[in-house]
Short mmCIF file of C-alpha atoms in Angstrom, two decimals:
data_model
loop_
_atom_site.label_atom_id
_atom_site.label_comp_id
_atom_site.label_asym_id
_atom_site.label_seq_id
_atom_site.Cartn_x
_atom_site.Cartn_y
_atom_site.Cartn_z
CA UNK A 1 63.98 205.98 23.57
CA UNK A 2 63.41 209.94 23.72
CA UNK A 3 65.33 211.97 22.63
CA UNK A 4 67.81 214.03 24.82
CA UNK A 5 67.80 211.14 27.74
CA UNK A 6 70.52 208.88 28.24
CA UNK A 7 70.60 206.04 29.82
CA UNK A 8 73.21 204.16 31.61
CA UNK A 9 73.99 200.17 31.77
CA UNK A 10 72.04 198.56 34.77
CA UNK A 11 75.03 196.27 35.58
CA UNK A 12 77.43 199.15 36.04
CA UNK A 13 77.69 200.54 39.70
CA UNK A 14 77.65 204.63 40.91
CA UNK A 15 80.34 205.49 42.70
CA UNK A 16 78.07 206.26 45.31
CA UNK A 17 78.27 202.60 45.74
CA UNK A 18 81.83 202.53 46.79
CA UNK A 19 80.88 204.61 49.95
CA UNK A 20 77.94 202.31 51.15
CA UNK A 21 80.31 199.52 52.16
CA UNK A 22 80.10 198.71 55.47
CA UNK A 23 83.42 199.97 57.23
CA UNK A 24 85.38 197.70 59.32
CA UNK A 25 86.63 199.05 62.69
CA UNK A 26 90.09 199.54 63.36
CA UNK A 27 91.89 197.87 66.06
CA UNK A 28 93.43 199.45 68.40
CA UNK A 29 97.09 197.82 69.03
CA UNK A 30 96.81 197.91 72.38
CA UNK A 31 94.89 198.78 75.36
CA UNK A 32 95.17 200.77 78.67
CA UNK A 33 95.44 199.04 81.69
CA UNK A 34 92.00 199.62 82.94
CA UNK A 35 90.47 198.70 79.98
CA UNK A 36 92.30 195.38 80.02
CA UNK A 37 91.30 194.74 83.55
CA UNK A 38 87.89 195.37 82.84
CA UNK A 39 87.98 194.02 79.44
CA UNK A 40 86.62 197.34 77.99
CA UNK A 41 87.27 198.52 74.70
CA UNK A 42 89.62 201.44 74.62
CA UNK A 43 90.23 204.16 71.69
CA UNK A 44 93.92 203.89 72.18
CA UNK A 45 94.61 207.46 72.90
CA UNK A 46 96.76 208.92 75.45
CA UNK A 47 94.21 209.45 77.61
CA UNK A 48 91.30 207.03 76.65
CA UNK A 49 87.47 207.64 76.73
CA UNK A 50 86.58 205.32 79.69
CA UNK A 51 89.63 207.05 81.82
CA UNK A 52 88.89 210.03 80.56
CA UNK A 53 85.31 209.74 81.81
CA UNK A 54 86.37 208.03 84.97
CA UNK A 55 88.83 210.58 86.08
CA UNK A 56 91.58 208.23 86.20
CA UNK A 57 95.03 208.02 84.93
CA UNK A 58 95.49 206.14 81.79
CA UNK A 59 98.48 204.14 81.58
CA UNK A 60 99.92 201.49 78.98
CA UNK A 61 102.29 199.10 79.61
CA UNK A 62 104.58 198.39 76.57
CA UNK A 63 103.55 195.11 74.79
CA UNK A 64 107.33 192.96 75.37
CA UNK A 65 108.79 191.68 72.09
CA UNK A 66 107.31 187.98 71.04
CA UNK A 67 110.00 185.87 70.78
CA UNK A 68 109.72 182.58 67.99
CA UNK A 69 108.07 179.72 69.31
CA UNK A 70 110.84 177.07 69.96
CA UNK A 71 109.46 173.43 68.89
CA UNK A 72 111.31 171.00 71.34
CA UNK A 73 109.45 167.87 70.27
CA UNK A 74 111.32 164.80 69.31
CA UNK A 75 111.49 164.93 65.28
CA UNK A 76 112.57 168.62 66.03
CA UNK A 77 116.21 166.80 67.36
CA UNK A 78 117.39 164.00 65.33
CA UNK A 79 119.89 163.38 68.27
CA UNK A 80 117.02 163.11 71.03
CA UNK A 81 115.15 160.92 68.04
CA UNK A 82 117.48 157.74 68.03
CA UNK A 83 117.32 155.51 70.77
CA UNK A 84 121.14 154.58 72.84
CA UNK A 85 122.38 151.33 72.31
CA UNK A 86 122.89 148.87 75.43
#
């Protein structure tokens, strides 16, 4: 070893590192109309990129709320489950 050098552990990352992850897109929550229809991918603005580009209007429909999923099967209702008596 010289003197005046240091060196560092080879098992210990930079934190330059941290920055050379691959990024995952976002998603966008929802998209225009004519991106839907054309199954485009939109960049969720007001006015998105392919509209924009297009000249047309950009317009999104409010997503409705989901409501729960309602199980109707047979062990769902224990009164539906049991069989009348003749």
């Amino acid at each position: 070893m010289q003197a005046g050098t240091s060196q560092q552990p080879q098992n210990q990352e930079s934190d330059d590192d941290v920055y050379d992850m691959p990024r995952t897109p976002r998603r966008t929550p929802m998209a225009c109309q004519f991106c839907r229809g054309r199954k485009l991918k939109c960049d969720g603005r007001q006015t998105c990129a392919n509209c924009q580009r297009r000249g047309i209007p950009c317009t999104y429909v409010p997503m409705q709320v989901q409501l729960p999923v309602v199980d109707f099967s047979v062990q769902a209702n224990p009164i539906l489950a049991t069989s009348p008596k003749q």
